[in-house]
Amino acid sequence: MTTILFNKPYNVLSQFTDKGSQGSPRQTLSDFIDAPGVYAAGRLDRDSEGLLVLTDDGKLQARIADPRHKLAKTYWVQVEGVPDDAALQALRGGVTLKDGMTRPATVRRMDEPDALWQRDPPVRFRKSVPDCWIELTIREGKNRQVRRMTAAVGHPTLRLIRYAVGDWSLDGLTTGQWRQV
């Protein structure tokens, strides 16, 4: 069994080929990882960064990706504005989205992560609007869920980094780097 932890950079597809490209090809996992037979367990959008678990074990892949298993996924989220206690409490209680109510989340305000790498391109900041980092842990995986949750409480996501999946984390991985576990 092969399991790989990869710190996916911004603007990289969570797949090994780019089937949808009309113009110049976009970066994929194959630009970083040369390990035949492994596939991403779950998805991480192209405009999101951070931990992606790849494996050749179908059971492990299902346990990570299937919401029925309620595996915790922790994100570092830079949001526009500074969420007050009511916004954080709304996230903790579950947020109503177009496709239904989210499960309760664990959330806290946090300082900018110490080991944070520069994003290319950088996040566009507005001088008149402050920003803030939160740590958000969910146990489901609706499409673009974290972004939709923060927007629903009035704080759009500026930058989204998946820090952990279950017991695995980004610790010790720089952007674009991977290791086998």
N, CA, C and O of each residue as an XYZ file, in Angstrom:
724
protein
N       0.845     -1.191      0.000
C       0.000      0.000      0.000
C       0.884      1.246      0.000
O       1.832      1.341      0.780
N       0.574      2.188     -0.867
C       1.300      3.445     -0.943
C       0.372      4.578     -0.543
O      -0.743      4.686     -1.055
N       0.832      5.426      0.376
C       0.096      6.626      0.758
C       1.070      7.794      0.719
O       2.159      7.735      1.289
N       0.660      8.850      0.040
C       1.497     10.028     -0.153
C       0.772     11.246      0.400
O      -0.430     11.415      0.193
N       1.513     12.092      1.103
C       1.009     13.394      1.539
C       1.664     14.435      0.643
O       2.886     14.452      0.493
N       0.856     15.299      0.049
C       1.344     16.303     -0.897
C       0.825     17.669     -0.497
O      -0.363     17.827     -0.218
N       1.713     18.666     -0.467
C       1.303     20.046     -0.211
C       1.038     20.693     -1.572
O       1.944     21.224     -2.215
N      -0.227     20.634     -1.992
C      -0.625     21.103     -3.318
C      -0.544     22.621     -3.400
O      -1.153     23.326     -2.594
N       0.214     23.127     -4.384
C       0.262     24.578     -4.572
C      -1.040     25.118     -5.164
O      -1.849     24.373     -5.716
N      -1.215     26.409     -5.036
C      -2.322     27.129     -5.672
C      -2.240     26.927     -7.181
O      -1.147     26.874     -7.746
N      -3.391     26.815     -7.830
C      -3.505     26.736     -9.285
C      -3.048     25.403     -9.877
O      -2.741     25.334    -11.067
N      -2.999     24.347     -9.067
C      -2.663     23.003     -9.543
C      -3.921     22.148     -9.435
O      -4.607     22.168     -8.413
N      -4.220     21.396    -10.494
C      -5.375     20.498    -10.482
C      -5.096     19.283     -9.606
O      -3.958     18.819     -9.540
N      -6.118     18.764     -8.935
C      -5.980     17.586     -8.063
C      -6.143     16.297     -8.858
O      -6.799     15.362     -8.400
N      -5.558     16.245    -10.030
C      -5.600     15.060    -10.880
C      -4.299     15.014    -11.683
O      -3.544     15.986    -11.715
N      -4.048     13.879    -12.326
C      -2.779     13.695    -13.024
C      -2.802     14.163    -14.473
O      -1.741     14.308    -15.081
N      -3.978     14.402    -15.042
C      -4.067     14.897    -16.416
C      -5.020     16.079    -16.459
O      -5.869     16.239    -15.583
N      -4.871     16.901    -17.485
C      -5.728     18.065    -17.674
C      -6.589     17.831    -18.900
O      -6.212     18.186    -20.016
N      -7.744     17.232    -18.683
C      -8.633     16.899    -19.795
C      -9.469     18.083    -20.250
O      -9.982     18.069    -21.369
N      -9.620     19.101    -19.422
C     -10.509     20.205    -19.760
C      -9.818     21.425    -20.318
O     -10.478     22.433    -20.569
N      -8.522     21.375    -20.522
C      -7.782     22.558    -20.944
C      -8.045     22.880    -22.411
O      -7.898     22.013    -23.272
N      -8.431     24.113    -22.699
C      -8.664     24.575    -24.068
C      -7.412     25.238    -24.637
O      -7.120     25.098    -25.824
N      -6.688     25.943    -23.811
C      -5.500     26.673    -24.258
C      -4.249     25.991    -23.760
O      -4.040     24.797    -23.978
N      -3.418     26.770    -23.086
C      -2.188     26.188    -22.554
C      -2.527     25.249    -21.397
O      -3.439     25.523    -20.617
N      -1.798     24.152    -21.288
C      -2.115     23.172    -20.244
C      -1.901     23.750    -18.842
O      -1.005     24.559    -18.602
N      -2.757     23.299    -17.937
C      -2.647     23.705    -16.540
C      -1.788     22.691    -15.796
O      -1.655     21.544    -16.223
N      -1.204     23.125    -14.675
C      -0.390     22.208    -13.879
C      -1.275     21.151    -13.232
O      -2.394     21.442    -12.810
N      -0.769     19.925    -13.155
C      -1.478     18.806    -12.544
C      -0.548     18.122    -11.552
O       0.603     18.527    -11.384
N      -1.048     17.095    -10.904
C      -0.237     16.328     -9.960
C       0.999     15.728    -10.626
O       2.039     15.573     -9.987
N       0.884     15.390    -11.917
C       2.023     14.774    -12.613
C       3.200     15.728    -12.759
O       4.313     15.279    -13.030
N       2.989     17.021    -12.590
C       4.096     17.978    -12.612
C       4.932     17.907    -11.331
O       6.025     18.470    -11.274
N       4.423     17.219    -10.303
C       5.089     17.170     -9.007
C       5.382     15.750     -8.524
O       6.386     15.521     -7.849
N       4.513     14.796     -8.866
C       4.573     13.458     -8.272
C       4.761     12.406     -9.353
O       4.009     12.349    -10.326
N       5.777     11.576     -9.167
C       6.024     10.452    -10.069
C       5.881      9.171     -9.251
O       6.875      8.581     -8.827
N       4.658      8.756     -9.037
C       4.363      7.550     -8.261
C       3.182      6.860     -8.920
O       2.035      7.203     -8.635
N       3.437      5.893     -9.796
C       2.341      5.265    -10.536
C       1.347      4.541     -9.631
O       1.716      3.956     -8.613
N       0.063      4.597    -10.037
C      -0.972      3.829     -9.353
C      -1.640      4.514     -8.188
O      -2.556      3.945     -7.595
N      -1.213      5.732     -7.829
C      -1.870      6.437     -6.723
C      -2.838      7.472     -7.287
O      -2.633      8.018     -8.371
N      -3.893      7.724     -6.527
C      -4.903      8.698     -6.919
C      -5.277      9.535     -5.707
O      -5.148      9.100     -4.563
N      -5.742     10.743     -5.986
C      -6.144     11.637     -4.906
C      -7.344     11.065     -4.168
O      -8.316     10.631     -4.785
N      -7.269     11.069     -2.857
C      -8.378     10.643     -2.002
C      -9.123     11.907     -1.593
O      -8.751     12.579     -0.630
N     -10.166     12.215     -2.327
C     -10.862     13.470     -2.125
C     -10.304     14.512     -3.079
O      -9.363     14.247     -3.827
N     -10.884     15.681     -3.044
C     -10.471     16.730     -3.980
C     -10.053     17.972     -3.210
O     -10.426     18.183     -2.056
N      -9.279     18.768     -3.887
C      -8.904     20.085     -3.386
C      -8.937     20.982     -4.615
O      -8.170     20.779     -5.556
N      -9.821     21.970     -4.609
C     -10.019     22.815     -5.775
C      -8.710     23.442     -6.250
O      -7.763     23.600     -5.480
N      -8.679     23.792     -7.524
C      -7.486     24.384     -8.132
C      -7.072     25.653     -7.400
O      -5.878     25.922     -7.267
N      -8.036     26.441     -6.920
C      -7.709     27.695     -6.248
C      -7.531     27.523     -4.735
O      -7.492     28.506     -3.995
N      -7.424     26.278     -4.284
C      -7.129     25.985     -2.884
C      -5.747     25.343     -2.799
O      -5.244     24.794     -3.779
N      -5.151     25.419     -1.634
C      -3.798     24.900     -1.421
C      -3.816     23.904     -0.279
O      -4.807     23.777      0.441
N      -2.707     23.201     -0.125
C      -2.533     22.423      1.077
C      -2.575     20.928      0.893
O      -2.313     20.409     -0.192
N      -2.908     20.243      1.970
C      -2.751     18.799      2.063
C      -3.702     18.039      1.153
O      -4.922     18.202      1.200
N      -3.090     17.201      0.323
C      -3.822     16.272     -0.521
C      -3.225     14.900     -0.240
O      -2.010     14.716     -0.322
N      -4.082     13.940      0.092
C      -3.638     12.571      0.351
C      -3.865     11.770     -0.919
O      -4.948     11.804     -1.503
N      -2.834     11.049     -1.342
C      -2.934     10.175     -2.508
C      -2.634      8.754     -2.055
O      -1.780      8.539     -1.195
N      -3.337      7.785     -2.633
C      -3.136      6.401     -2.226
C      -3.516      5.451     -3.354
O      -4.245      5.816     -4.277
N      -3.012      4.234     -3.263
C      -3.428      3.174     -4.188
C      -4.373      2.199     -3.489
O      -4.748      1.177     -4.063
N      -4.760      2.515     -2.245
C      -5.644      1.675     -1.442
C      -7.084      2.181     -1.561
O      -7.419      3.233     -1.017
N      -7.929      1.439     -2.266
C      -9.310      1.857     -2.494
C     -10.106      2.043     -1.214
O     -10.929      2.955     -1.131
N      -9.881      1.197     -0.211
C     -10.616      1.325      1.052
C     -10.229      2.612      1.782
O     -11.086      3.313      2.319
N      -8.929      2.911      1.794
C      -8.470      4.148      2.434
C      -9.013      5.352      1.664
O      -9.453      6.332      2.267
N      -8.982      5.279      0.356
C      -9.494      6.362     -0.479
C     -10.970      6.631     -0.156
O     -11.375      7.787     -0.027
N     -11.763      5.579     -0.028
C     -13.180      5.727      0.295
C     -13.370      6.305      1.692
O     -14.235      7.155      1.902
N     -12.562      5.847      2.650
C     -12.688      6.343      4.025
C     -12.387      7.834      4.099
O     -13.013      8.551      4.880
N     -11.445      8.307      3.302
C     -11.087      9.727      3.305
C     -12.138     10.556      2.576
O     -12.535     11.619      3.055
N     -12.584     10.076      1.428
C     -13.445     10.878      0.555
C     -14.933     10.809      0.899
O     -15.658     11.774      0.658
N     -15.396      9.707      1.449
C     -16.832      9.523      1.675
C     -17.281     10.238      2.949
O     -16.767      9.952      4.030
N     -18.245     11.176      2.831
C     -18.708     11.924      4.005
C     -19.322     11.057      5.103
O     -19.414     11.492      6.251
N     -19.743      9.832      4.766
C     -20.335      8.961      5.795
C     -19.336      8.634      6.897
O     -19.731      8.341      8.026
N     -18.049      8.681      6.578
C     -17.026      8.346      7.576
C     -16.693      9.516      8.494
O     -16.044      9.335      9.523
N     -17.138     10.718      8.123
C     -16.992     11.911      8.968
C     -15.549     12.172      9.389
O     -15.296     12.596     10.517
N     -14.595     11.918      8.477
C     -13.187     12.174      8.765
C     -12.954     13.680      8.843
O     -13.356     14.419      7.944
N     -12.314     14.130      9.905
C     -12.077     15.562     10.100
C     -11.086     16.095      9.071
O     -10.060     15.474      8.794
N     -11.413     17.252      8.514
C     -10.529     17.971      7.599
C     -10.412     19.389      8.144
O     -11.413     20.085      8.312
N      -9.175     19.809      8.419
C      -8.922     21.107      9.034
C      -8.326     22.061      8.013
O      -7.394     21.713      7.288
N      -8.873     23.261      7.965
C      -8.453     24.282      7.007
C      -7.988     25.530      7.729
O      -8.532     25.907      8.767
N      -6.969     26.167      7.162
C      -6.589     27.517      7.551
C      -7.209     28.423      6.501
O      -6.944     28.272      5.308
N      -8.029     29.358      6.939
C      -8.806     30.169      6.005
C      -8.560     31.651      6.286
O      -8.812     32.138      7.388
N      -8.070     32.348      5.280
C      -7.938     33.793      5.372
C      -9.231     34.376      4.825
O      -9.593     34.141      3.672
N      -9.922     35.136      5.659
C     -11.213     35.683      5.264
C     -11.168     37.201      5.234
O     -10.331     37.836      5.876
N     -12.092     37.760      4.470
C     -12.249     39.205      4.420
C     -13.002     39.641      5.662
O     -14.018     39.047      6.021
N     -12.504     40.678      6.316
C     -13.124     41.152      7.546
C     -12.667     40.318      8.737
O     -11.865     39.394      8.601
N     -13.193     40.664      9.896
C     -12.864     39.944     11.127
C     -14.160     39.372     11.698
O     -14.996     40.119     12.208
N     -14.332     38.046     11.614
C     -15.581     37.445     12.102
C     -15.782     37.703     13.594
O     -14.874     37.496     14.399
N     -16.978     38.156     13.947
C     -17.293     38.346     15.359
C     -17.762     37.011     15.952
O     -17.848     36.004     15.250
N     -18.059     37.023     17.237
C     -18.460     35.781     17.910
C     -19.724     35.179     17.299
O     -19.863     33.957     17.252
N     -20.652     36.027     16.830
C     -21.890     35.520     16.227
C     -21.600     34.764     14.927
O     -22.218     33.734     14.660
N     -20.670     35.267     14.123
C     -20.312     34.587     12.874
C     -19.646     33.254     13.167
O     -19.935     32.252     12.513
N     -18.752     33.241     14.151
C     -18.082     31.983     14.521
C     -19.090     30.989     15.082
O     -19.012     29.795     14.793
N     -20.037     31.475     15.883
C     -21.053     30.587     16.446
C     -21.946     30.012     15.350
O     -22.363     28.856     15.429
N     -22.236     30.806     14.338
C     -23.038     30.309     13.209
C     -22.307     29.163     12.515
O     -22.929     28.160     12.167
N     -21.014     29.294     12.310
C     -20.230     28.213     11.698
C     -20.238     26.972     12.586
O     -20.334     25.847     12.095
N     -20.137     27.188     13.896
C     -20.135     26.054     14.839
C     -21.466     25.311     14.825
O     -21.503     24.100     15.043
N     -22.550     26.024     14.573
C     -23.869     25.404     14.609
C     -24.303     24.787     13.289
O     -25.268     24.024     13.242
N     -23.594     25.116     12.222
C     -24.005     24.663     10.891
C     -24.633     25.814     10.137
O     -25.374     26.615     10.707
N     -24.333     25.891      8.860
C     -24.770     27.006      8.021
C     -25.691     26.461      6.925
O     -25.436     25.394      6.366
N     -26.747     27.189      6.626
C     -27.641     26.787      5.545
C     -27.068     27.261      4.215
O     -26.863     28.455      3.996
N     -26.812     26.294      3.330
C     -26.335     26.573      1.978
C     -27.427     26.164      1.000
O     -28.425     25.574      1.415
N     -27.270     26.458     -0.281
C     -28.290     26.115     -1.280
C     -28.572     24.618     -1.309
O     -29.697     24.209     -1.598
N     -27.561     23.790     -1.012
C     -27.752     22.335     -1.044
C     -27.994     21.744      0.342
O     -27.819     20.542      0.547
N     -28.395     22.583      1.287
C     -28.757     22.089      2.610
C     -27.874     22.620      3.718
O     -26.961     23.417      3.497
N     -28.172     22.159      4.901
C     -27.466     22.578      6.114
C     -26.149     21.825      6.235
O     -26.086     20.624      5.976
N     -25.099     22.537      6.629
C     -23.820     21.867      6.883
C     -23.843     21.270      8.284
O     -24.617     21.690      9.144
N     -22.998     20.304      8.489
C     -22.831     19.764      9.842
C     -22.110     20.812     10.686
O     -21.425     21.676     10.139
N     -22.253     20.748     11.999
C     -21.521     21.683     12.855
C     -20.014     21.579     12.611
O     -19.485     20.499     12.349
N     -19.342     22.717     12.704
C     -17.899     22.789     12.487
C     -17.221     23.247     13.770
O     -17.853     23.816     14.660
N     -15.936     22.988     13.842
C     -15.109     23.539     14.910
C     -14.372     24.722     14.291
O     -13.792     24.597     13.212
N     -14.391     25.866     14.966
C     -13.771     27.059     14.381
C     -13.184     27.947     15.470
O     -13.713     28.036     16.578
N     -12.085     28.597     15.129
C     -11.471     29.578     16.038
C     -10.685     30.580     15.209
O     -10.185     30.253     14.133
N     -10.580     31.808     15.718
C      -9.692     32.779     15.103
C      -8.260     32.352     15.404
O      -7.992     31.767     16.454
N      -7.348     32.640     14.495
C      -5.950     32.269     14.707
C      -5.050     33.349     14.117
O      -5.482     34.146     13.284
N      -3.788     33.366     14.561
C      -2.798     34.232     13.946
C      -2.425     33.651     12.596
O      -2.643     32.465     12.346
N      -1.862     34.478     11.723
C      -1.365     33.963     10.450
C      -0.387     32.826     10.742
O       0.482     32.979     11.600
N      -0.506     31.691     10.052
C       0.373     30.549     10.336
C       1.851     30.920     10.186
O       2.231     31.631      9.256
N       2.682     30.428     11.117
C       4.119     30.737     11.126
C       4.828     30.258      9.868
O       5.634     30.990      9.294
N       4.542     29.061      9.444
C       5.269     28.449      8.328
C       4.587     28.710      6.987
O       4.724     27.911      6.061
N       3.857     29.811      6.874
C       3.097     30.092      5.670
C       4.016     30.501      4.524
O       4.894     31.348      4.689
N       3.806     29.893      3.372
C       4.573     30.199      2.176
C       3.870     31.299      1.390
O       2.682     31.550      1.593
N       4.596     31.950      0.501
C       4.019     32.966     -0.372
C       3.166     32.285     -1.435
O       3.550     31.247     -1.973
N       2.033     32.856     -1.730
C       1.188     32.315     -2.784
C       1.494     33.047     -4.089
O       1.740     34.253     -4.094
N       1.476     32.301     -5.196
C       1.695     32.889     -6.499
C       0.495     32.604     -7.380
O       0.287     31.451     -7.757
N      -0.305     33.604     -7.725
C      -0.150     35.025     -7.412
C      -0.600     35.320     -5.982
O      -1.367     34.559     -5.390
N      -0.116     36.426     -5.442
C      -0.513     36.771     -4.070
C      -1.993     37.124     -3.979
O      -2.627     37.471     -4.976
N      -2.527     37.031     -2.774
C      -3.911     37.424     -2.511
C      -4.020     38.935     -2.704
O      -3.142     39.687     -2.283
N      -5.095     39.367     -3.340
C      -5.327     40.802     -3.548
C      -5.948     41.386     -2.275
O      -7.017     40.956     -1.843
N      -5.279     42.353     -1.692
C      -5.765     42.980     -0.464
C      -6.383     44.337     -0.763
O      -6.008     45.021     -1.715
N      -7.335     44.700      0.073
C      -7.931     46.033     -0.015
C      -7.562     46.784      1.252
O      -7.774     46.292      2.361
N      -7.012     47.972      1.083
C      -6.555     48.763      2.229
C      -7.674     49.083      3.204
O      -7.434     49.197      4.406
N      -8.894     49.229      2.700
C     -10.008     49.647      3.551
C     -10.723     48.480      4.245
O     -11.603     48.701      5.076
N     -10.345     47.232      3.905
C     -11.028     46.077      4.488
C      -9.993     45.186      5.181
O      -9.074     44.693      4.527
N     -10.129     44.974      6.491
C      -9.180     44.096      7.180
C      -9.408     42.637      6.788
O     -10.431     42.292      6.197
N      -8.448     41.799      7.124
C      -8.630     40.365      6.918
C      -8.213     39.646      8.191
O      -7.614     40.236      9.091
N      -8.542     38.363      8.249
C      -8.320     37.581      9.460
C      -8.136     36.117      9.063
O      -8.657     35.679      8.037
N      -7.403     35.371      9.867
C      -7.262     33.924      9.663
C      -8.134     33.192     10.676
O      -8.212     33.571     11.845
N      -8.791     32.128     10.198
C      -9.523     31.234     11.088
C      -9.079     29.802     10.807
O      -8.624     29.483      9.709
N      -9.217     28.962     11.799
C      -9.014     27.520     11.615
C     -10.398     26.890     11.674
O     -11.132     27.078     12.644
N     -10.754     26.143     10.634
C     -12.088     25.573     10.507
C     -11.959     24.078     10.253
O     -11.262     23.665      9.326
N     -12.626     23.260     11.071
C     -12.609     21.808     10.894
C     -14.018     21.339     10.581
O     -14.966     21.614     11.316
N     -14.131     20.615      9.455
C     -15.421     20.073      9.036
C     -15.310     18.557      8.923
O     -14.210     18.008      8.848
N     -16.445     17.897      8.912
C     -16.494     16.433      8.806
C     -17.400     15.990      7.667
O     -18.095     14.978      7.756
N     -17.374     16.767      6.608
C     -18.122     16.452      5.389
C     -17.386     17.132      4.250
O     -16.330     17.722      4.476
N     -17.901     17.068      3.054
C     -17.176     17.646      1.938
C     -18.067     18.057      0.789
O     -17.941     17.535     -0.318
N     -18.966     18.987      1.042
C     -19.786     19.511     -0.048
C     -18.894     20.335     -0.981
O     -17.840     20.822     -0.573
N     -19.318     20.482     -2.215
C     -18.548     21.232     -3.199
C     -18.278     22.660     -2.710
O     -19.202     23.407     -2.385
N     -16.997     23.017     -2.666
C     -16.545     24.360     -2.252
C     -17.166     24.791     -0.919
O     -17.487     25.961     -0.714
N     -17.322     23.835     -0.039
C     -18.053     24.049      1.208
C     -17.470     25.145      2.085
O     -18.206     26.024      2.533
N     -16.181     25.116      2.339
C     -15.599     26.100      3.257
C     -15.802     27.510      2.707
O     -16.182     28.416      3.450
N     -15.556     27.699      1.430
C     -15.753     29.023      0.816
C     -17.204     29.476      0.950
O     -17.472     30.636      1.261
N     -18.134     28.560      0.714
C     -19.555     28.915      0.810
C     -19.968     29.185      2.255
O     -20.806     30.050      2.510
N     -19.388     28.453      3.196
C     -19.715     28.666      4.611
C     -19.254     30.047      5.076
O     -20.017     30.773      5.713
N     -18.006     30.413      4.760
C     -17.511     31.715      5.223
C     -18.281     32.856      4.556
O     -18.551     33.877      5.188
N     -18.634     32.681      3.280
C     -19.420     33.712      2.595
C     -20.806     33.837      3.225
O     -21.337     34.942      3.340
N     -21.391     32.716      3.630
C     -22.734     32.728      4.227
C     -22.782     33.508      5.534
O     -23.833     34.029      5.906
N     -21.645     33.593      6.241
C     -21.621     34.360      7.493
C     -21.003     35.749      7.280
O     -20.656     36.436      8.241
N     -20.868     36.154      6.001
C     -20.436     37.517      5.691
C     -18.943     37.737      5.596
O     -18.486     38.880      5.634
N     -18.161     36.657      5.472
C     -16.702     36.792      5.417
C     -16.133     35.933      4.288
O     -15.695     34.806      4.520
N     -16.140     36.469      3.068
C     -15.654     35.685      1.928
C     -14.206     35.212      2.124
O     -13.383     35.906      2.721
N     -13.926     34.027      1.611
C     -12.583     33.445      1.694
C     -11.652     34.131      0.706
O     -11.981     34.289     -0.469
N     -10.487     34.536      1.197
C      -9.440     35.101      0.351
C      -8.398     34.037     -0.004
O      -7.888     34.003     -1.124
N      -8.094     33.181      0.955
C      -7.095     32.124      0.756
C      -7.524     30.918      1.572
O      -7.948     31.053      2.720
N      -7.410     29.727      0.967
C      -7.863     28.499      1.622
C      -6.764     27.453      1.550
O      -6.321     27.068      0.468
N      -6.329     26.996      2.730
C      -5.266     25.999      2.839
C      -5.783     24.842      3.682
O      -6.163     25.034      4.837
N      -5.799     23.630      3.102
C      -6.155     22.468      3.924
C      -4.916     22.086      4.703
O      -3.885     21.745      4.123
N      -5.021     22.145      6.031
C      -3.894     21.857      6.907
C      -3.822     20.379      7.287
O      -2.729     19.821      7.391
N      -4.977     19.739      7.497
C      -4.947     18.358      7.980
C      -6.130     17.561      7.447
O      -7.207     18.098      7.191
N      -5.893     16.263      7.290
C      -6.921     15.272      6.974
C      -6.744     14.171      8.004
O      -5.738     13.461      7.995
N      -7.723     14.027      8.894
C      -7.572     13.056      9.980
C      -6.323     13.386     10.794
O      -6.156     14.517     11.250
N      -5.441     12.393     10.977
C      -4.212     12.591     11.755
C      -3.044     13.095     10.921
O      -1.990     13.410     11.473
N      -3.206     13.177      9.609
C      -2.128     13.666      8.745
C      -2.199     15.179      8.631
O      -3.286     15.756      8.606
N      -1.026     15.830      8.561
C      -1.004     17.289      8.435
C       0.106     17.733      7.484
O       0.905     16.926      7.008
N       0.130     19.018      7.229
C       1.146     19.641      6.380
C       2.501     19.779      7.064
O       3.488     20.118      6.411
N       2.563     19.523      8.355
C       3.799     19.750      9.096
C       4.990     19.122      8.376
O       4.979     17.933      8.055
N       6.018     19.937      8.127
C       7.245     19.468      7.500
C       7.212     19.446      5.982
O       8.209     19.070      5.364
N       6.096     19.836      5.350
C       5.989     19.847      3.886
C       5.909     21.282      3.372
O       5.005     22.028      3.748
N       6.847     21.665      2.521
C       6.753     22.964      1.877
C       5.852     22.839      0.656
O       5.573     21.728      0.205
N       5.405     23.943      0.129
C       4.499     23.902     -1.014
C       5.166     23.200     -2.199
O       6.316     23.480     -2.536
N       4.421     22.283     -2.824
C       4.944     21.502     -3.941
C       5.711     20.259     -3.542
O       6.136     19.494     -4.407
N       5.896     20.041     -2.244
C       6.662     18.897     -1.754
C       5.724     17.756     -1.346
O       4.593     17.992     -0.921
N       6.211     16.509     -1.480
C       5.433     15.348     -1.057
C       6.346     14.349     -0.351
O       7.568     14.365     -0.502
N       5.702     13.483      0.424
C       6.434     12.397      1.087
C       5.512     11.201      1.221
O       4.293     11.331      1.327
N       6.120     10.059      1.213
C       5.368      8.820      1.399
C       5.286      8.528      2.896
O       6.258      8.716      3.628
N       4.120      8.069      3.343
C       3.946      7.726      4.771
C       3.614      6.262      4.918
O       3.431      5.780      6.035
